[in-house]
mmCIF file with all atom_site columns, C-alpha atoms in Angstrom:
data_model
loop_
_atom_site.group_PDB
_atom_site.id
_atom_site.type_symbol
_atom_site.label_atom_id
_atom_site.label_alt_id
_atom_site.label_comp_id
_atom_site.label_asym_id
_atom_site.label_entity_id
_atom_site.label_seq_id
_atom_site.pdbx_PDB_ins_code
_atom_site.Cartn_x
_atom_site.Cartn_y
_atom_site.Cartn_z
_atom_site.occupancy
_atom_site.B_iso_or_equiv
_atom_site.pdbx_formal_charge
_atom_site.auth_seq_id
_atom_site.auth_comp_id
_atom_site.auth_asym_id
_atom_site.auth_atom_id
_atom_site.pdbx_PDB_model_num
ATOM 1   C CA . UNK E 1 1   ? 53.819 -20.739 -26.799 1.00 0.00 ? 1   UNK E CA 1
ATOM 2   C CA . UNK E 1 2   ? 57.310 -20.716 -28.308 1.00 0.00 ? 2   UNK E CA 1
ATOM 3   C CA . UNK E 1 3   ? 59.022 -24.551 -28.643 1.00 0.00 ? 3   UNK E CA 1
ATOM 4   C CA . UNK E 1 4   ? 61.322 -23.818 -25.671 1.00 0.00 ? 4   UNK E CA 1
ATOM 5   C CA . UNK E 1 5   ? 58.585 -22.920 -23.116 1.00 0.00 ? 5   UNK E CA 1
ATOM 6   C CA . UNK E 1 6   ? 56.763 -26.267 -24.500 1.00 0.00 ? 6   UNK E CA 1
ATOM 7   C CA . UNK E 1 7   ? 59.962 -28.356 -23.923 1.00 0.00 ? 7   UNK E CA 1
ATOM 8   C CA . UNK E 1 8   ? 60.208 -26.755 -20.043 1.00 0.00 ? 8   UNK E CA 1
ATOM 9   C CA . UNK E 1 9   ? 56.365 -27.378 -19.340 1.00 0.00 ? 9   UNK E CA 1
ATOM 10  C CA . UNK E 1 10  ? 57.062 -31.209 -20.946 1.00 0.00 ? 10  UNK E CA 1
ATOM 11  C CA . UNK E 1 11  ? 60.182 -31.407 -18.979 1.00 0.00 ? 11  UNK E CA 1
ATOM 12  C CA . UNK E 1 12  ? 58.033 -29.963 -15.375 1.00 0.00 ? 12  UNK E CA 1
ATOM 13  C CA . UNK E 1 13  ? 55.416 -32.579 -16.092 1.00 0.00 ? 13  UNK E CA 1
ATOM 14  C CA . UNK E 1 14  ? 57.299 -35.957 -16.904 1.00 0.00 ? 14  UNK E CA 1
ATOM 15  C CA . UNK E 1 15  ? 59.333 -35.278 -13.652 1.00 0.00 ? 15  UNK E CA 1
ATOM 16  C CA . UNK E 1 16  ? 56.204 -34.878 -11.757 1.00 0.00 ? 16  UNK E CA 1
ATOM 17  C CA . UNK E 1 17  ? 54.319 -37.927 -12.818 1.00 0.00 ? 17  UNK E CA 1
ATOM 18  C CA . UNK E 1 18  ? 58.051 -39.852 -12.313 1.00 0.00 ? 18  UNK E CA 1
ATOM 19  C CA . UNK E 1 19  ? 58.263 -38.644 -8.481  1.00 0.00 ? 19  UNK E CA 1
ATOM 20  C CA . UNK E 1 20  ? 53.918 -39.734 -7.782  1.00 0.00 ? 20  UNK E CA 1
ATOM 21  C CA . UNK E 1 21  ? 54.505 -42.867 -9.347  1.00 0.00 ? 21  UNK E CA 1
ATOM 22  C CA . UNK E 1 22  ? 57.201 -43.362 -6.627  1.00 0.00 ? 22  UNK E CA 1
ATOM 23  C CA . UNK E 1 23  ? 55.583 -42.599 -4.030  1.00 0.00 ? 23  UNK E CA 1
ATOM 24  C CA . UNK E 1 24  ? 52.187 -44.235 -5.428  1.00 0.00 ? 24  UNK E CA 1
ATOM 25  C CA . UNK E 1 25  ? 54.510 -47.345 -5.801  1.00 0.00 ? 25  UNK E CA 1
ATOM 26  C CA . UNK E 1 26  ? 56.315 -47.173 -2.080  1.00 0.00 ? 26  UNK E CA 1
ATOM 27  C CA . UNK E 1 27  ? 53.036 -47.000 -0.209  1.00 0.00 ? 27  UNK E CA 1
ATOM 28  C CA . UNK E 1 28  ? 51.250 -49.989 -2.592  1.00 0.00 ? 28  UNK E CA 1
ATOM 29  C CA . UNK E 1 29  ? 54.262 -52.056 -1.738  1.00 0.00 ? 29  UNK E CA 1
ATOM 30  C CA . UNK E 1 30  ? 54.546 -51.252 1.680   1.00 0.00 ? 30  UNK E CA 1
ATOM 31  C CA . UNK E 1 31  ? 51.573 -52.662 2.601   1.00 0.00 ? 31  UNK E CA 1
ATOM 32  C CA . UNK E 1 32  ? 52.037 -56.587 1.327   1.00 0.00 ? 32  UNK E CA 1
ATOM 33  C CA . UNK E 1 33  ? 49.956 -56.148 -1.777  1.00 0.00 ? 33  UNK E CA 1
ATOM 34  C CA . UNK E 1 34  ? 51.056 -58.723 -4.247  1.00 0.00 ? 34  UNK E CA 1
ATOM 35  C CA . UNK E 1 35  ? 53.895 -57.812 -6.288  1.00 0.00 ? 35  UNK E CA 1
ATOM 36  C CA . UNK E 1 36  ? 54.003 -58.869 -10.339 1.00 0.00 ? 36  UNK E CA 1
ATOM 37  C CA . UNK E 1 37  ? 56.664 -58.397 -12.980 1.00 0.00 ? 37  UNK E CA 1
ATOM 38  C CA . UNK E 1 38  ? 53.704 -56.920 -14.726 1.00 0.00 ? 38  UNK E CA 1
ATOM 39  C CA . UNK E 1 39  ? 53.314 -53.974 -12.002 1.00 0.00 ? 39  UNK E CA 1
ATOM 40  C CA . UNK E 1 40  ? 57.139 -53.699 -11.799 1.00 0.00 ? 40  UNK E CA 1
ATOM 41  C CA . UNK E 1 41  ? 57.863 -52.935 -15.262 1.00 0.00 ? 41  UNK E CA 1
ATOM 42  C CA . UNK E 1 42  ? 54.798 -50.422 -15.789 1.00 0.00 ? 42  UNK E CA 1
ATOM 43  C CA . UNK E 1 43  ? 56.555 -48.847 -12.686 1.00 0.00 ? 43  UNK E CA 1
ATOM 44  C CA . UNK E 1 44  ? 59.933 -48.637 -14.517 1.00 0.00 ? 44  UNK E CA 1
ATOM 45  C CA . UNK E 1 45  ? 57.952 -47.715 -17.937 1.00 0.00 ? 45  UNK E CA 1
ATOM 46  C CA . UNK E 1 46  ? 56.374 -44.202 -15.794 1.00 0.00 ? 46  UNK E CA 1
ATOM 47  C CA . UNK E 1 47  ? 59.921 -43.444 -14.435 1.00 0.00 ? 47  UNK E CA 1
ATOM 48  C CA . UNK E 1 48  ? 62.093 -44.407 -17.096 1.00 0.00 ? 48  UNK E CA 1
ATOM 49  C CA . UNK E 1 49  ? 59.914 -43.058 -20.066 1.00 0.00 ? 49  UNK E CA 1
ATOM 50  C CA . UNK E 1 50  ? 59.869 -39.592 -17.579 1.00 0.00 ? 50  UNK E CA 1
ATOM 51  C CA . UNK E 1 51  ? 63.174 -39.157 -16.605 1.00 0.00 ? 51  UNK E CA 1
ATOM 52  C CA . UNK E 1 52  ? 64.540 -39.774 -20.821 1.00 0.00 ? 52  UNK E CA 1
ATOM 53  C CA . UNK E 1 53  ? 61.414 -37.331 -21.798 1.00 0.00 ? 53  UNK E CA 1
ATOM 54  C CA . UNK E 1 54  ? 62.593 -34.747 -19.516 1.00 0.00 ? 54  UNK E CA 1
ATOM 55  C CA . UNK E 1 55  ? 66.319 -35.203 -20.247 1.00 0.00 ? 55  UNK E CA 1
ATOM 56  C CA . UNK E 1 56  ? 64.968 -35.171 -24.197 1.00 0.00 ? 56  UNK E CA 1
ATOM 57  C CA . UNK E 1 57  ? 63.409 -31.789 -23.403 1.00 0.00 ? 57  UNK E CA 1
ATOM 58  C CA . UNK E 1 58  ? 66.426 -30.029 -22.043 1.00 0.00 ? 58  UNK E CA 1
ATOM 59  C CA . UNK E 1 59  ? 68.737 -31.347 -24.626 1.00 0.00 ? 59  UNK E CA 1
ATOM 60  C CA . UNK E 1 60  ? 67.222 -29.068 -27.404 1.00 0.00 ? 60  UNK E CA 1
ATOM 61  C CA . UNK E 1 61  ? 67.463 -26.040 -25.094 1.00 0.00 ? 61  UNK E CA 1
ATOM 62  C CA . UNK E 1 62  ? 71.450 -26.667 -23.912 1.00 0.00 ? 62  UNK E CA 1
ATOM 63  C CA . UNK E 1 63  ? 71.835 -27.319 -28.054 1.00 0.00 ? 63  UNK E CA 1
ATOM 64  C CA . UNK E 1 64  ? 70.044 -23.735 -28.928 1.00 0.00 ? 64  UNK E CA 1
ATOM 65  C CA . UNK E 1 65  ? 72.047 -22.059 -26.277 1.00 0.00 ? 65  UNK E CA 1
ATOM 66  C CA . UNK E 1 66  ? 75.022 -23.059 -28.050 1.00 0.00 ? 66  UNK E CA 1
ATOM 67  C CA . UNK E 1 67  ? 73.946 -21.290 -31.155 1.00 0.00 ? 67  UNK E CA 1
ATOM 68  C CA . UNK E 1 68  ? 73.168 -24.270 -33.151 1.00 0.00 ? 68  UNK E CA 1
ATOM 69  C CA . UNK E 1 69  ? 70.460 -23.894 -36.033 1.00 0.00 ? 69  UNK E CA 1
ATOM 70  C CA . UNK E 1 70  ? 67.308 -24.484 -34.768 1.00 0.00 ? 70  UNK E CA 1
ATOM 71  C CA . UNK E 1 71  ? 67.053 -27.227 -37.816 1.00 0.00 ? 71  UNK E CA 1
ATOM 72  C CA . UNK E 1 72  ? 69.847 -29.042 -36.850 1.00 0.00 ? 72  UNK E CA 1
ATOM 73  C CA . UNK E 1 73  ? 68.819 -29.598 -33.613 1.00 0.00 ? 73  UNK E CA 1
ATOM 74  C CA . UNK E 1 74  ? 65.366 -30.488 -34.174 1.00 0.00 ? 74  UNK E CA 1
ATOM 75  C CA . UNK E 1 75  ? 66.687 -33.570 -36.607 1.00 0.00 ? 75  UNK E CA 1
ATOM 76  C CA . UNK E 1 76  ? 69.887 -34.706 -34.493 1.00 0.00 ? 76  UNK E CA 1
ATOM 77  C CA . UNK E 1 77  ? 67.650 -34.936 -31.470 1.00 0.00 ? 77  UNK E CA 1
ATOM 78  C CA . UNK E 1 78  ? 65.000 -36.960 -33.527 1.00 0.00 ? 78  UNK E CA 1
ATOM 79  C CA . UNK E 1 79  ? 67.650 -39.034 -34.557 1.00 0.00 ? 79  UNK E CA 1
ATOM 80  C CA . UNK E 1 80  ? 68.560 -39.835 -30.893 1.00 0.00 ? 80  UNK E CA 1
ATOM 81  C CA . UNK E 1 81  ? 64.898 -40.130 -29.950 1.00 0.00 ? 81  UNK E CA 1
ATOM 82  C CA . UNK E 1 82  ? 64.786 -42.457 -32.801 1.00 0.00 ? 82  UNK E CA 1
ATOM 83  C CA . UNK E 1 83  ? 67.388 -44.735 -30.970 1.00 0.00 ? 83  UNK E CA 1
ATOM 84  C CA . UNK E 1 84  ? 66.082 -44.600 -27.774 1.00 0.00 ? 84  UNK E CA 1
ATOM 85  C CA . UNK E 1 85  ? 63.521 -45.391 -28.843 1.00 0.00 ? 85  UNK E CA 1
ATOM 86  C CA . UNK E 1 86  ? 64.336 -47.897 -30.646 1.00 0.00 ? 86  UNK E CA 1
ATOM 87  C CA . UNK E 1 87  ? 65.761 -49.254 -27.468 1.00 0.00 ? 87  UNK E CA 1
ATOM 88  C CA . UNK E 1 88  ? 62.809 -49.011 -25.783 1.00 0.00 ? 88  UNK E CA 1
ATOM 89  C CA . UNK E 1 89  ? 60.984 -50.981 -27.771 1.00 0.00 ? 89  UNK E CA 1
ATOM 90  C CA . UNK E 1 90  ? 63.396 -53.851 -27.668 1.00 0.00 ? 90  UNK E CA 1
ATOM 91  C CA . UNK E 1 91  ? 63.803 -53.643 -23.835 1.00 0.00 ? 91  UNK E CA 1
ATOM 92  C CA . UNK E 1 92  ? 59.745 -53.897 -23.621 1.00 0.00 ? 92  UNK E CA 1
ATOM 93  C CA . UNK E 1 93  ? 59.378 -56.501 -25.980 1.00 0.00 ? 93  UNK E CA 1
ATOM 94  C CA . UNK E 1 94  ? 62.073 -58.507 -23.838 1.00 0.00 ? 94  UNK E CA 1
ATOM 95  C CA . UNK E 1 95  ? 60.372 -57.988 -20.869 1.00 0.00 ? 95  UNK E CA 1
ATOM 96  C CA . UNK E 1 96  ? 56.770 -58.780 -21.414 1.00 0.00 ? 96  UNK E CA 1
ATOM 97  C CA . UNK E 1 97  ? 54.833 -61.650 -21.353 1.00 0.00 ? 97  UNK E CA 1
ATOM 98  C CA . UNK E 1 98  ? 51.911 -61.021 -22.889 1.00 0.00 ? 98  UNK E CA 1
ATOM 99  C CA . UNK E 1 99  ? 50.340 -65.060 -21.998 1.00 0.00 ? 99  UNK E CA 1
ATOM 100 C CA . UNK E 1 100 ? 49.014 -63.607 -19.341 1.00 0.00 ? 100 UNK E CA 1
ATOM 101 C CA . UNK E 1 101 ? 47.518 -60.262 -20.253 1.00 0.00 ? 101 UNK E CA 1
ATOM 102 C CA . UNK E 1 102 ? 43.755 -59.805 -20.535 1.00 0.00 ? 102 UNK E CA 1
ATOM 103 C CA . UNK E 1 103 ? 42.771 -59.080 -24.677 1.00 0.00 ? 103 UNK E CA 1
ATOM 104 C CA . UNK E 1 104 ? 42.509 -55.517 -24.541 1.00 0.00 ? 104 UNK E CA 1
ATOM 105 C CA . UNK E 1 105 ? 45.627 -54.902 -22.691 1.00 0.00 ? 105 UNK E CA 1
ATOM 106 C CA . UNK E 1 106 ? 47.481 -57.089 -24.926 1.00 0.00 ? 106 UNK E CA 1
ATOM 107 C CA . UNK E 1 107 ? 45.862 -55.389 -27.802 1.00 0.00 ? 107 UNK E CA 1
ATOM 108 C CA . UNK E 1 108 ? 47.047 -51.952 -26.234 1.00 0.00 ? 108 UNK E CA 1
ATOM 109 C CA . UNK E 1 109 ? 50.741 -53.403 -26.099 1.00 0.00 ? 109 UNK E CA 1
ATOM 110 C CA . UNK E 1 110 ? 50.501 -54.412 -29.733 1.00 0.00 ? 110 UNK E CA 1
ATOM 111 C CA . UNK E 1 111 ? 49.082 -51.139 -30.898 1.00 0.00 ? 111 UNK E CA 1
ATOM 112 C CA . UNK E 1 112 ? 51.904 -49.674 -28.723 1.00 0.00 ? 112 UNK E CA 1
ATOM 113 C CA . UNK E 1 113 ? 54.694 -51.121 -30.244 1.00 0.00 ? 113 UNK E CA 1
ATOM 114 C CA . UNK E 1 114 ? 53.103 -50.184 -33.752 1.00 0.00 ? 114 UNK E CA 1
ATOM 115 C CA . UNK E 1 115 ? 52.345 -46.849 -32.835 1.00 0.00 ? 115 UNK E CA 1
ATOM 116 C CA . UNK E 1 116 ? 55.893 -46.396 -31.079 1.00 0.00 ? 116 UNK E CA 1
ATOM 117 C CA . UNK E 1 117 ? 57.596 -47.437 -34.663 1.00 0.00 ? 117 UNK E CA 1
ATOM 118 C CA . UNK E 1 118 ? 55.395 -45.028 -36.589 1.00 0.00 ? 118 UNK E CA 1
ATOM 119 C CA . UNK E 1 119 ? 57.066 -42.610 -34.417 1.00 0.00 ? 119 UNK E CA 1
ATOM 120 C CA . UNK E 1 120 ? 60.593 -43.544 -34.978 1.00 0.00 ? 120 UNK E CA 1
ATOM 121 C CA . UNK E 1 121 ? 59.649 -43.701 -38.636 1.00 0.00 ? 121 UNK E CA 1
ATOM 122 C CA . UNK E 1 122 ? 58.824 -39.940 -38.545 1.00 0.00 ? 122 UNK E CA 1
ATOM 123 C CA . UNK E 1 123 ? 61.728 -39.357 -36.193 1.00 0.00 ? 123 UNK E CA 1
ATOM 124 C CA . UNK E 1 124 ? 64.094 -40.855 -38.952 1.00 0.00 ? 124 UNK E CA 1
ATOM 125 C CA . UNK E 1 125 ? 62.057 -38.867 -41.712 1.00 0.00 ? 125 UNK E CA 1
ATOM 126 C CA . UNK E 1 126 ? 62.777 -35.576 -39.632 1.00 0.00 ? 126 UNK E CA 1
ATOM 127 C CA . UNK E 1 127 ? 66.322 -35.863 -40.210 1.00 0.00 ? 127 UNK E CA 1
ATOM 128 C CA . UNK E 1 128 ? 66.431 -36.412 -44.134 1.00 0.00 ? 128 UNK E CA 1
ATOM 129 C CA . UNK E 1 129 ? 67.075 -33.074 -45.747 1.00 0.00 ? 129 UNK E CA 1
ATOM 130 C CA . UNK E 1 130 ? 63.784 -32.688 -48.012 1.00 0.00 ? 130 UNK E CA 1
ATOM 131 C CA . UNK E 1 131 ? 61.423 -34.826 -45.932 1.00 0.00 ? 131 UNK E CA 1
ATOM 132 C CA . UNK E 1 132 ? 60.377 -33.084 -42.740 1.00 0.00 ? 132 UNK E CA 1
ATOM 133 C CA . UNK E 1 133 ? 63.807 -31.130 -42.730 1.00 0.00 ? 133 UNK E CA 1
ATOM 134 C CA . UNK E 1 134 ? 64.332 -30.734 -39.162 1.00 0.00 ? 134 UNK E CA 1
ATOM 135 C CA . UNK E 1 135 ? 60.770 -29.956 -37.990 1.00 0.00 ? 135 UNK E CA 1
ATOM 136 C CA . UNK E 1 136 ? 60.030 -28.682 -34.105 1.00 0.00 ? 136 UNK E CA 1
ATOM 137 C CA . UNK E 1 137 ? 56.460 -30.654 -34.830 1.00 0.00 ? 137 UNK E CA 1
ATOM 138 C CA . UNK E 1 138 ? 57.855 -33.807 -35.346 1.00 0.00 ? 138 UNK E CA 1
ATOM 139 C CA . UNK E 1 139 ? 60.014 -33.878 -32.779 1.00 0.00 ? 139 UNK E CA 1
ATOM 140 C CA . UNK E 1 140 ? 56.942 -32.729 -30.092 1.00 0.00 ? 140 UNK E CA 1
ATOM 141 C CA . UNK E 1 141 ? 55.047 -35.849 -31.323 1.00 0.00 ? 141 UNK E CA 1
ATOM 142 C CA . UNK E 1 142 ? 57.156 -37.697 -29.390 1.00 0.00 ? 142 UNK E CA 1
ATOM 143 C CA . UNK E 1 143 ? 56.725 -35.920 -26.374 1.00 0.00 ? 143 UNK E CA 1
ATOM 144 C CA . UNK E 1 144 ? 52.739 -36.583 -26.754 1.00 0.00 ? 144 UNK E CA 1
ATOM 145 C CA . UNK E 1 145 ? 53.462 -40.400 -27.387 1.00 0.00 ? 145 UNK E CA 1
ATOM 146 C CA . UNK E 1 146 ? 55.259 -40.196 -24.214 1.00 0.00 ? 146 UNK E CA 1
ATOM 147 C CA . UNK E 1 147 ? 52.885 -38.555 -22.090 1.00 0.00 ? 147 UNK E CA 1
ATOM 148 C CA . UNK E 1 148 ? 50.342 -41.100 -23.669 1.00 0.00 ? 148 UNK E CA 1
ATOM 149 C CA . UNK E 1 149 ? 51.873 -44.398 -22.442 1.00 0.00 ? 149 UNK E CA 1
ATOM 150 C CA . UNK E 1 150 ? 53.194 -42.682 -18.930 1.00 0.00 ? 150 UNK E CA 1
ATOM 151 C CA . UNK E 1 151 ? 49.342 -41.381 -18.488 1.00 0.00 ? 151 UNK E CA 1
ATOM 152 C CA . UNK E 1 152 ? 47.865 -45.147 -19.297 1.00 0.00 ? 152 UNK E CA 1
ATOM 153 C CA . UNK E 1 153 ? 50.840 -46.662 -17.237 1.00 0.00 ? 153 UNK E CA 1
ATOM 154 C CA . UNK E 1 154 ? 50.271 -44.085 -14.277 1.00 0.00 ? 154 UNK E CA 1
ATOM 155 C CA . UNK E 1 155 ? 46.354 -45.099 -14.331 1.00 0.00 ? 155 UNK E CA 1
ATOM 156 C CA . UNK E 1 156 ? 47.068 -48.524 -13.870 1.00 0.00 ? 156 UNK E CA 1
ATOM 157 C CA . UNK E 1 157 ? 49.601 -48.074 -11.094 1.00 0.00 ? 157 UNK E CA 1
ATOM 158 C CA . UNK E 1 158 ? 46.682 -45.727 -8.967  1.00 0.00 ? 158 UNK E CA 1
ATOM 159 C CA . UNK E 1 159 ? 43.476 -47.504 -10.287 1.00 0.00 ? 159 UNK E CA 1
ATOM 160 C CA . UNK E 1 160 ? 44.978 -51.431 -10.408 1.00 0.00 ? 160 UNK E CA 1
ATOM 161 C CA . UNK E 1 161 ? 44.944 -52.441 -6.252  1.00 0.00 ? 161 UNK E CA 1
ATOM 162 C CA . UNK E 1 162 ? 41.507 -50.115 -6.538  1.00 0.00 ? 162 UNK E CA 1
ATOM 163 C CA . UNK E 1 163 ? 39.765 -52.192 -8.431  1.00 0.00 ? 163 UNK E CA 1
ATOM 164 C CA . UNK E 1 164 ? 41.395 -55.206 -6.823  1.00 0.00 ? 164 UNK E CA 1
ATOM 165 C CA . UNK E 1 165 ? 39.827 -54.056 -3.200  1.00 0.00 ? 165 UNK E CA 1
ATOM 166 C CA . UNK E 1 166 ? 36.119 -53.553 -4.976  1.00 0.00 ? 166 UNK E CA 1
ATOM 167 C CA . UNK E 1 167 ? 36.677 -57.071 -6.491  1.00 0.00 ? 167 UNK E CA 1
ATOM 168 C CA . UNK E 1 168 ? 37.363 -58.573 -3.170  1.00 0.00 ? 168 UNK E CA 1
ATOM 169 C CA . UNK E 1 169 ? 34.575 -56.559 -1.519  1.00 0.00 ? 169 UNK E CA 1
ATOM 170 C CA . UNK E 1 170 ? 32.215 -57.805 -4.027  1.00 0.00 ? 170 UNK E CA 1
ATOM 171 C CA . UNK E 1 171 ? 33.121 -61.319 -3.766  1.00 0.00 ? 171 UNK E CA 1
ATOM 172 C CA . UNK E 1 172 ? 33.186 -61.364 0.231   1.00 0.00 ? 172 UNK E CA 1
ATOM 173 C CA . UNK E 1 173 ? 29.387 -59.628 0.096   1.00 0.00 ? 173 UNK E CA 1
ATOM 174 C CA . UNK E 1 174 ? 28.177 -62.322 -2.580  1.00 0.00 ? 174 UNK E CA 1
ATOM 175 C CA . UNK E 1 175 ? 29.644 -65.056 -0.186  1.00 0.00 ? 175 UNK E CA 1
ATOM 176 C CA . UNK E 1 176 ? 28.173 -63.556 3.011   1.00 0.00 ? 176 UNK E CA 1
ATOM 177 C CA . UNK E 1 177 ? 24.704 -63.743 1.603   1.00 0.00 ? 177 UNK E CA 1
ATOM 178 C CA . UNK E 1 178 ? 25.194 -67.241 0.240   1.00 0.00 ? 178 UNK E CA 1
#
């Protein structure tokens, strides 16, 4: 499967997982169930980190239609996947409170925010000239780091007032047969 076919089936799948998680999110709410800041941002995480991964997957393909070197547009888009997401990781860190969190959640947002620099890292390293030199690979990582956190994210949105309901079941059976 040639790059541009890989960007179109990354840029088909972000904005399907963005429009579920909408709807997912506008019948939970409808209901009553208990809103958090917690469940908002993962919310904006799924459509924000969709909507900028599709947009990043058509930018290569308007670049390569104007005859650019394939090179040259696999490092200039690193380098502005670099500072978005860059700016991600300052508008999540401002965000969160992690006080709160459960220990293996917060231990998934700290290995997050390491594993989201190692990938600016590389995107910076794709645009030296003698590094990664403008490499298609690097540039897909991102798109896998992406549909990482929106997958985990998404989860959480479906499975979250799921295991809430099973919780409350299994605490009004325990006090029923008290």
């Amino acid at each position: 499967m040639d790059p541009i076919d890989q960007l179109l089936t990354i840029a088909e799948i972000a904005l399907t997982l963005a429009g579920f998680a909408g709807i997912i999110a506008t019948f939970q709410f409808q209901n009553g169930s208990s809103l958090s800041r917690g469940r908002v941002l993962s919310l904006a995480l799924i459509v924000y980190i969709s909507l900028v991964g599709t947009f990043f997957a058509v930018l290569p393909i308007v670049l390569l239609n104007f005859g650019l070197p394939e090179e040259s547009v696999w490092a200039g888009c690193s380098a502005l996947m670099a500072i978005n997401i860059s700016a991600f990781i300052v508008y999540i860190w401002r965000r969160t409170d992690t006080n709160h969190l459960s220990g293996p959640i917060r231990s998934f947002y700290g290995a997050s925010f390491l594993l989201a620099s190692a990938v600016v890292i590389a995107n910076i390293m794709n645009c030296i000239p003698g590094l990664f030199d403008g490499e298609y690979s690097i540039y897909f990582v991102n798109f896998v780091f992406f549909l990482f956190l929106v997958g985990f994210y998404f989860s959480r949105l479906l499975l979250h007032p799921l295991w809430k309901a099973v919780d409350k079941q299994t605490t009004d059976i325990s006090n029923d047969s008290k």
